[in-house]
CSV table of C-alpha atoms in Angstrom, one decimal:
chain,number,residue,atom,x,y,z
N,265,UNK,CA,69.1,89.5,139.1
N,266,UNK,CA,68.0,92.0,141.7
N,267,UNK,CA,70.7,94.0,143.5
N,268,UNK,CA,71.2,92.7,147.1
N,269,UNK,CA,70.8,95.1,150.0
N,270,UNK,CA,73.9,95.7,152.0
N,271,UNK,CA,73.8,97.3,155.4
N,272,UNK,CA,77.2,99.0,155.8
N,273,UNK,CA,76.6,99.9,159.4
N,274,UNK,CA,75.9,96.3,160.3
N,275,UNK,CA,78.4,94.1,162.1
N,276,UNK,CA,81.4,93.8,159.8
N,277,UNK,CA,81.4,90.0,160.0
N,278,UNK,CA,77.8,90.0,158.8
N,279,UNK,CA,78.8,92.5,156.1
N,280,UNK,CA,81.7,90.2,155.1
N,281,UNK,CA,79.3,87.3,154.8
N,282,UNK,CA,77.0,89.3,152.6
N,283,UNK,CA,79.8,90.3,150.3
N,284,UNK,CA,81.1,86.7,150.1
N,285,UNK,CA,77.7,85.4,149.2
N,286,UNK,CA,77.7,87.6,146.1
N,287,UNK,CA,79.7,85.7,143.5
N,288,UNK,CA,82.3,87.9,141.9
N,289,UNK,CA,84.8,85.9,140.0
N,290,UNK,CA,87.1,88.1,137.8
N,291,UNK,CA,85.3,89.8,135.0
N,292,UNK,CA,81.9,89.1,136.7
N,293,UNK,CA,81.8,91.9,139.4
N,294,UNK,CA,78.8,93.8,138.2
N,295,UNK,CA,76.4,92.6,140.9
N,296,UNK,CA,78.7,93.4,143.8
N,297,UNK,CA,79.7,96.7,142.3
N,298,UNK,CA,76.0,97.5,142.0
N,299,UNK,CA,75.2,96.5,145.5
N,300,UNK,CA,78.2,98.7,146.9
N,301,UNK,CA,77.3,101.7,144.8
N,302,UNK,CA,73.7,101.6,145.9
N,303,UNK,CA,74.6,101.2,149.6
N,304,UNK,CA,77.2,104.0,149.4
N,305,UNK,CA,74.7,106.4,147.9
N,306,UNK,CA,72.0,105.5,150.3
N,307,UNK,CA,74.0,105.2,153.6
N,308,UNK,CA,76.9,107.8,153.4
N,309,UNK,CA,77.0,111.6,153.7
N,310,UNK,CA,79.6,113.9,152.4
N,311,UNK,CA,81.0,111.5,149.8
N,312,UNK,CA,81.4,112.2,146.2
N,313,UNK,CA,80.6,108.8,144.6
N,314,UNK,CA,81.6,107.7,141.0
N,315,UNK,CA,81.1,104.5,139.1
N,316,UNK,CA,83.6,103.6,136.4
N,317,UNK,CA,83.0,100.2,134.8
N,318,UNK,CA,82.9,97.8,137.7
N,319,UNK,CA,84.9,100.2,139.9
N,320,UNK,CA,83.2,102.1,142.6
N,321,UNK,CA,84.9,105.2,143.9
N,322,UNK,CA,84.0,107.4,146.9
N,323,UNK,CA,85.8,110.4,148.6
N,324,UNK,CA,85.4,113.2,151.0
N,325,UNK,CA,86.7,116.8,150.5
N,326,UNK,CA,86.6,118.4,153.9
N,327,UNK,CA,89.9,120.2,153.6
N,328,UNK,CA,91.5,118.0,156.2
N,329,UNK,CA,95.3,118.1,156.3
N,330,UNK,CA,95.9,114.5,155.1
N,331,UNK,CA,94.1,112.1,152.8
N,332,UNK,CA,94.0,108.2,153.3
N,333,UNK,CA,93.2,106.0,150.4
N,334,UNK,CA,91.4,102.7,151.2
N,335,UNK,CA,91.6,100.2,148.3
N,336,UNK,CA,90.2,96.8,147.9
N,337,UNK,CA,89.4,94.6,144.9
N,338,UNK,CA,85.9,93.1,144.3
N,339,UNK,CA,86.9,89.9,142.4
N,340,UNK,CA,87.8,86.4,143.6
N,341,UNK,CA,89.3,83.4,142.0
N,342,UNK,CA,86.9,80.8,140.7
N,343,UNK,CA,84.4,79.2,143.2
N,344,UNK,CA,85.6,75.8,144.6
N,345,UNK,CA,82.3,74.6,146.0
N,346,UNK,CA,82.7,76.9,148.8
N,347,UNK,CA,79.7,79.3,148.6
N,348,UNK,CA,77.5,80.4,150.3
N,349,UNK,CA,79.5,81.2,153.3
N,350,UNK,CA,79.2,79.4,156.6
N,351,UNK,CA,80.4,79.8,160.1
N,352,UNK,CA,82.1,77.4,162.6
N,353,UNK,CA,83.4,77.6,166.1
N,354,UNK,CA,85.9,75.0,167.3
N,355,UNK,CA,88.4,74.6,170.1
N,356,UNK,CA,91.2,74.4,167.6
N,357,UNK,CA,90.5,77.5,165.5
N,358,UNK,CA,87.9,79.5,167.3
N,359,UNK,CA,85.1,81.4,165.5
N,360,UNK,CA,85.7,81.2,161.7
N,361,UNK,CA,83.9,82.5,158.6
N,362,UNK,CA,84.4,80.2,155.6
N,363,UNK,CA,83.8,80.7,151.9
N,364,UNK,CA,85.5,82.0,148.7
N,365,UNK,CA,86.8,85.5,149.2
N,366,UNK,CA,86.7,85.5,153.1
N,367,UNK,CA,90.4,86.0,153.1
N,368,UNK,CA,91.2,87.5,149.7
N,369,UNK,CA,89.7,90.0,150.3
N,370,UNK,CA,86.1,90.5,151.1
N,371,UNK,CA,86.8,90.8,154.8
N,372,UNK,CA,89.2,93.6,154.2
N,373,UNK,CA,86.7,95.2,151.9
N,374,UNK,CA,83.9,94.9,154.5
N,375,UNK,CA,86.0,96.6,157.1
N,376,UNK,CA,86.6,99.6,154.8
N,377,UNK,CA,82.9,99.8,153.8
N,378,UNK,CA,81.9,99.5,157.4
N,379,UNK,CA,84.3,102.3,158.5
N,380,UNK,CA,83.3,104.6,155.7
N,381,UNK,CA,79.7,104.3,156.9
N,382,UNK,CA,80.2,104.6,160.6
N,383,UNK,CA,83.1,107.0,161.3
N,384,UNK,CA,81.6,110.1,162.8
N,385,UNK,CA,84.6,112.5,162.7
N,386,UNK,CA,87.5,111.1,160.7
N,387,UNK,CA,90.7,112.9,161.1
N,388,UNK,CA,91.6,112.6,157.5
N,389,UNK,CA,89.8,113.0,154.2
N,390,UNK,CA,89.1,109.6,152.9
N,391,UNK,CA,89.1,107.9,149.4
N,392,UNK,CA,87.6,104.5,148.9
N,393,UNK,CA,88.6,102.5,145.8
N,394,UNK,CA,86.7,99.3,145.0
N,395,UNK,CA,88.1,97.9,141.8
N,396,UNK,CA,87.8,94.8,139.6
N,397,UNK,CA,90.0,92.1,138.0
N,398,UNK,CA,92.9,92.0,140.5
N,399,UNK,CA,93.2,88.2,140.5
N,400,UNK,CA,94.1,87.9,136.8
N,401,UNK,CA,96.5,89.4,134.3
N,402,UNK,CA,97.7,92.8,135.1
N,403,UNK,CA,96.3,94.4,131.8
N,404,UNK,CA,92.7,93.8,133.2
N,405,UNK,CA,93.4,95.3,136.7
N,406,UNK,CA,90.8,97.9,137.5
N,407,UNK,CA,93.3,100.0,139.6
N,408,UNK,CA,95.4,100.2,136.5
N,409,UNK,CA,92.5,101.7,134.6
N,410,UNK,CA,91.9,104.2,137.3
N,411,UNK,CA,95.6,105.1,137.3
N,412,UNK,CA,95.4,105.8,133.5
N,413,UNK,CA,92.0,107.4,133.2
N,414,UNK,CA,91.1,108.9,136.6
N,415,UNK,CA,94.5,109.4,138.3
N,416,UNK,CA,93.1,112.2,140.5
N,417,UNK,CA,91.2,109.6,142.5
N,418,UNK,CA,94.6,108.0,143.6
N,419,UNK,CA,96.0,111.1,145.2
N,420,UNK,CA,96.7,110.6,148.9
N,421,UNK,CA,99.2,110.8,151.8
N,422,UNK,CA,99.0,107.1,152.5
N,423,UNK,CA,97.2,104.1,150.9
N,424,UNK,CA,96.0,101.0,152.8
N,425,UNK,CA,95.1,97.9,150.7
N,426,UNK,CA,92.9,95.4,152.4
N,427,UNK,CA,95.0,92.4,151.4
N,428,UNK,CA,95.1,89.5,153.9
N,429,UNK,CA,97.9,90.0,156.4
N,430,UNK,CA,96.7,88.2,159.5
N,431,UNK,CA,95.8,91.7,160.9
N,432,UNK,CA,99.4,92.9,160.8
N,433,UNK,CA,100.8,95.7,158.7
N,434,UNK,CA,102.8,94.4,155.8
N,435,UNK,CA,104.7,97.2,154.3
N,436,UNK,CA,105.8,97.7,150.7
N,437,UNK,CA,106.2,94.6,148.6
N,438,UNK,CA,108.9,92.8,146.6
N,439,UNK,CA,109.4,93.2,143.0
N,440,UNK,CA,108.9,90.2,140.6
N,441,UNK,CA,110.4,89.4,137.3
N,442,UNK,CA,110.4,86.4,135.0
N,443,UNK,CA,113.3,86.0,132.6
N,444,UNK,CA,113.4,83.4,129.9
N,445,UNK,CA,116.8,81.9,129.3
N,446,UNK,CA,116.9,80.3,125.9
N,447,UNK,CA,119.4,77.9,124.5
N,448,UNK,CA,119.9,76.9,120.9
N,449,UNK,CA,121.5,73.7,119.5
N,450,UNK,CA,121.6,71.6,116.3
N,451,UNK,CA,119.0,69.0,115.7
N,452,UNK,CA,120.2,65.5,115.0
N,453,UNK,CA,119.1,61.9,115.2
N,454,UNK,CA,119.8,60.5,118.7
N,455,UNK,CA,121.6,57.6,117.2
N,456,UNK,CA,124.1,60.0,115.8
N,457,UNK,CA,124.0,62.4,118.8
N,458,UNK,CA,127.6,63.7,118.0
N,459,UNK,CA,126.3,65.3,114.9
N,460,UNK,CA,124.1,67.6,116.8
N,461,UNK,CA,124.3,70.0,119.8
N,462,UNK,CA,121.8,69.3,122.6
N,463,UNK,CA,120.0,72.5,123.6
N,464,UNK,CA,118.7,71.0,126.9
N,465,UNK,CA,122.2,70.1,128.0
N,466,UNK,CA,123.1,73.7,127.5
N,467,UNK,CA,120.8,74.6,130.4
N,468,UNK,CA,122.7,72.5,132.8
N,469,UNK,CA,125.1,75.2,134.0
N,470,UNK,CA,122.3,77.6,134.6
N,471,UNK,CA,120.5,75.1,136.8
N,472,UNK,CA,123.7,74.5,138.7
N,473,UNK,CA,124.0,78.3,139.3
N,474,UNK,CA,120.5,78.5,140.6
N,475,UNK,CA,121.0,75.5,143.0
N,476,UNK,CA,124.1,77.3,144.5
N,477,UNK,CA,122.4,80.8,144.6
N,478,UNK,CA,122.5,82.6,147.9
N,479,UNK,CA,119.6,85.1,148.2
N,480,UNK,CA,120.2,88.5,149.6
N,481,UNK,CA,118.4,89.8,152.7
N,482,UNK,CA,118.0,93.5,153.2
N,483,UNK,CA,116.4,95.7,155.9
N,484,UNK,CA,114.5,98.8,154.8
N,485,UNK,CA,112.6,100.8,157.4
N,486,UNK,CA,112.8,97.9,159.8
N,487,UNK,CA,111.3,95.5,157.3
N,488,UNK,CA,113.4,92.5,156.3
N,489,UNK,CA,113.1,91.4,152.7
N,490,UNK,CA,114.5,88.2,151.5
N,491,UNK,CA,115.1,87.8,147.8
N,492,UNK,CA,114.8,84.6,145.7
N,493,UNK,CA,116.0,83.4,142.3
N,494,UNK,CA,114.2,80.3,141.3
N,495,UNK,CA,113.6,78.1,138.2
N,496,UNK,CA,109.8,78.0,137.6
N,497,UNK,CA,109.6,76.3,134.2
N,498,UNK,CA,111.7,74.3,131.8
N,499,UNK,CA,110.8,73.2,128.3
N,500,UNK,CA,112.6,71.4,125.4
N,501,UNK,CA,112.5,68.3,123.3
N,502,UNK,CA,111.2,67.3,119.8
N,503,UNK,CA,110.8,63.6,119.9
N,504,UNK,CA,112.1,60.5,121.7
N,505,UNK,CA,114.8,60.0,119.0
N,506,UNK,CA,115.7,63.6,118.2
N,507,UNK,CA,118.5,65.7,119.8
N,508,UNK,CA,116.6,69.0,120.5
N,509,UNK,CA,117.8,72.2,118.9
N,510,UNK,CA,115.9,74.6,121.3
N,511,UNK,CA,115.1,74.6,125.1
N,512,UNK,CA,114.3,77.3,127.6
N,513,UNK,CA,114.3,77.9,131.3
N,514,UNK,CA,112.1,80.3,133.0
N,515,UNK,CA,113.5,82.0,136.1
N,516,UNK,CA,111.6,84.1,138.6
N,517,UNK,CA,113.4,86.8,140.6
N,518,UNK,CA,111.7,88.1,143.7
N,519,UNK,CA,113.7,91.1,144.6
N,520,UNK,CA,113.7,93.6,147.4
N,521,UNK,CA,112.2,97.0,146.7
N,522,UNK,CA,115.5,98.9,146.9
N,523,UNK,CA,116.2,97.5,143.4
N,524,UNK,CA,114.7,99.0,140.3
N,525,UNK,CA,113.5,96.8,137.4
N,526,UNK,CA,116.7,97.7,135.5
N,527,UNK,CA,118.8,96.7,138.5
N,528,UNK,CA,116.9,93.5,138.9
N,529,UNK,CA,117.4,92.4,135.4
N,530,UNK,CA,121.1,93.4,135.6
N,531,UNK,CA,121.5,91.1,138.6
N,532,UNK,CA,120.0,88.2,136.8
N,533,UNK,CA,122.3,88.7,133.9
N,534,UNK,CA,125.2,88.9,136.3
N,535,UNK,CA,124.3,85.5,137.8
N,536,UNK,CA,124.3,83.9,134.3
N,537,UNK,CA,127.1,86.2,132.9
N,538,UNK,CA,129.4,83.5,131.6
N,539,UNK,CA,126.6,81.6,129.8
N,540,UNK,CA,125.4,84.9,128.2
N,541,UNK,CA,128.8,86.1,127.3
N,542,UNK,CA,129.8,82.9,125.3
N,543,UNK,CA,126.4,82.8,123.6
N,544,UNK,CA,125.3,79.6,125.3
N,545,UNK,CA,122.1,81.3,126.5
N,546,UNK,CA,120.1,84.5,125.8
N,547,UNK,CA,118.0,86.3,128.4
N,548,UNK,CA,114.7,88.0,127.7
N,549,UNK,CA,112.2,89.5,130.3
N,550,UNK,CA,108.8,87.9,129.9
N,551,UNK,CA,106.9,89.6,132.9
N,552,UNK,CA,108.0,92.3,135.4
N,553,UNK,CA,106.4,94.3,138.1
N,554,UNK,CA,108.4,96.7,140.4
N,555,UNK,CA,108.4,96.5,144.1
N,556,UNK,CA,107.3,99.1,146.6
N,557,UNK,CA,109.4,100.7,149.3
N,558,UNK,CA,107.7,100.5,152.8
N,559,UNK,CA,107.7,104.3,153.3
N,560,UNK,CA,107.0,103.9,157.0
N,561,UNK,CA,109.0,107.0,157.9
N,562,UNK,CA,106.3,109.2,156.3
N,563,UNK,CA,104.3,110.8,159.0
N,564,UNK,CA,100.9,109.4,157.9
N,565,UNK,CA,102.3,105.9,157.6
N,566,UNK,CA,104.1,106.2,160.9
N,567,UNK,CA,100.9,107.1,162.7
N,568,UNK,CA,99.3,103.9,161.3
N,569,UNK,CA,102.2,102.0,162.7
N,570,UNK,CA,101.7,103.7,166.1
N,571,UNK,CA,98.0,102.7,166.0
N,572,UNK,CA,99.1,99.1,165.4
N,573,UNK,CA,101.4,99.2,168.5
N,574,UNK,CA,104.4,99.2,166.3
N,575,UNK,CA,103.7,95.8,164.8
N,576,UNK,CA,104.7,95.5,161.2
N,577,UNK,CA,106.6,93.2,158.8
N,578,UNK,CA,107.8,93.2,155.1
N,579,UNK,CA,105.4,91.9,152.3
N,580,UNK,CA,107.1,89.2,150.3
N,581,UNK,CA,104.5,88.8,147.6
N,582,UNK,CA,103.7,91.5,145.0
N,583,UNK,CA,100.5,93.5,145.6
N,584,UNK,CA,99.0,96.7,144.2
N,585,UNK,CA,100.8,98.7,146.8
N,586,UNK,CA,103.5,99.0,144.1
N,587,UNK,CA,101.1,101.1,142.0
N,588,UNK,CA,100.8,103.6,144.8
N,589,UNK,CA,104.5,103.6,145.6
N,590,UNK,CA,105.3,104.4,142.0
N,591,UNK,CA,103.1,107.5,142.4
N,592,UNK,CA,105.0,108.5,145.4
N,593,UNK,CA,102.3,107.5,147.9
N,594,UNK,CA,103.4,105.3,151.0
N,595,UNK,CA,101.3,102.2,150.9
N,596,UNK,CA,100.7,99.2,153.2
N,597,UNK,CA,98.8,95.9,153.2
N,598,UNK,CA,96.5,95.4,156.1
N,599,UNK,CA,93.5,93.1,156.3
N,600,UNK,CA,92.1,90.1,158.2
N,601,UNK,CA,93.0,86.5,157.2
N,602,UNK,CA,96.0,84.3,156.7
N,603,UNK,CA,97.4,84.9,153.2
N,604,UNK,CA,98.3,81.2,153.0
N,605,UNK,CA,94.6,80.3,153.0
N,606,UNK,CA,93.8,82.6,150.1
N,607,UNK,CA,92.4,80.9,147.0
N,608,UNK,CA,92.0,77.5,148.7
N,609,UNK,CA,88.8,75.5,148.8
N,610,UNK,CA,89.0,75.7,152.6
N,611,UNK,CA,89.4,79.5,152.7
N,612,UNK,CA,88.4,80.9,156.0
N,613,UNK,CA,89.0,84.0,158.1
N,614,UNK,CA,89.0,84.3,162.0
N,615,UNK,CA,86.1,86.5,163.1
N,616,UNK,CA,88.2,88.0,165.7
N,617,UNK,CA,90.7,89.4,163.1
N,618,UNK,CA,87.8,91.2,161.3
N,619,UNK,CA,86.9,93.0,164.5
N,620,UNK,CA,90.6,93.7,165.4
N,621,UNK,CA,91.4,95.3,162.0
N,622,UNK,CA,88.2,97.3,162.2
N,623,UNK,CA,89.1,98.7,165.6
N,624,UNK,CA,92.8,99.3,164.6
N,625,UNK,CA,91.7,101.4,161.6
N,626,UNK,CA,88.9,103.1,163.5
N,627,UNK,CA,91.6,104.4,166.0
N,628,UNK,CA,93.9,105.4,163.2
N,629,UNK,CA,91.4,107.2,161.0
N,630,UNK,CA,90.0,109.0,164.0
N,631,UNK,CA,93.2,110.1,165.5
């Protein structure tokens, strides 16, 4: 397939549509990476450009006092009969661009590419990171590969990820941890249930504790994070006439970024302390990703907040800002689109938000 031509200086809405129309489901980002690489090489000046797998990297080295990293992923979730893109204009919603990836996050990526090509005199050195496989398991995440193999490309004073935020700054992100609570019993015929110990019944107290759990709310840099501890899966059972000897309950803890992973696990163990102490349950971490502090007091991040007229909020979900935070780089999410529409068959982004985020970032990157 021939590589599509992208005009990075074109209207950012048209550029969004062009990116959306290139299918790029996770693990299939070669075509869009080829197109972006070709456009950057042909239409930008003063940028060092590097291709690393299906990751396209570009940066300036002008010796400016600060560096801003703009990072966005190329991949989408599987197509849901929502390509090619199309546009509607209604009294209810206004001017909207529809299609897979319009929200998550090709509109944000289009904004970054457009600004890279059209900023005349940026006030900061710029790094652009276009990476693959964000929508699937973390082991495939292209930003992780860059962090391990080309870490010098992630150096900066502030990082902006183009995740959908409705055009508002969403600072930091919460951590996420899944813990499996396992119960053991003794198998027996259900007609003689007293001869066994029912492992499923042993999960009862844990479920009661979850139902009564009161989540913590914490304010960090003016961002309010609300934690949550929830059962997300339960399994057990052998047959319709057997007392089960094993069962488990998966618990997801979404925690504020003032907790470390170790502190988060300690809190989960505290909630179920009596069940763990008497051996009714055992606890094992099955998945974990740390949160990211908002870092809005850093001068480079504070200047972005000023450009956004002081409008910001906490990010509840986990995003790759956590990777930058772990490197000591303040990071925020900022992009067009309602995150609740991401991954849906009716995914769509307001055209006005694409323009608004473009101008917000143009102001910030030029100031």
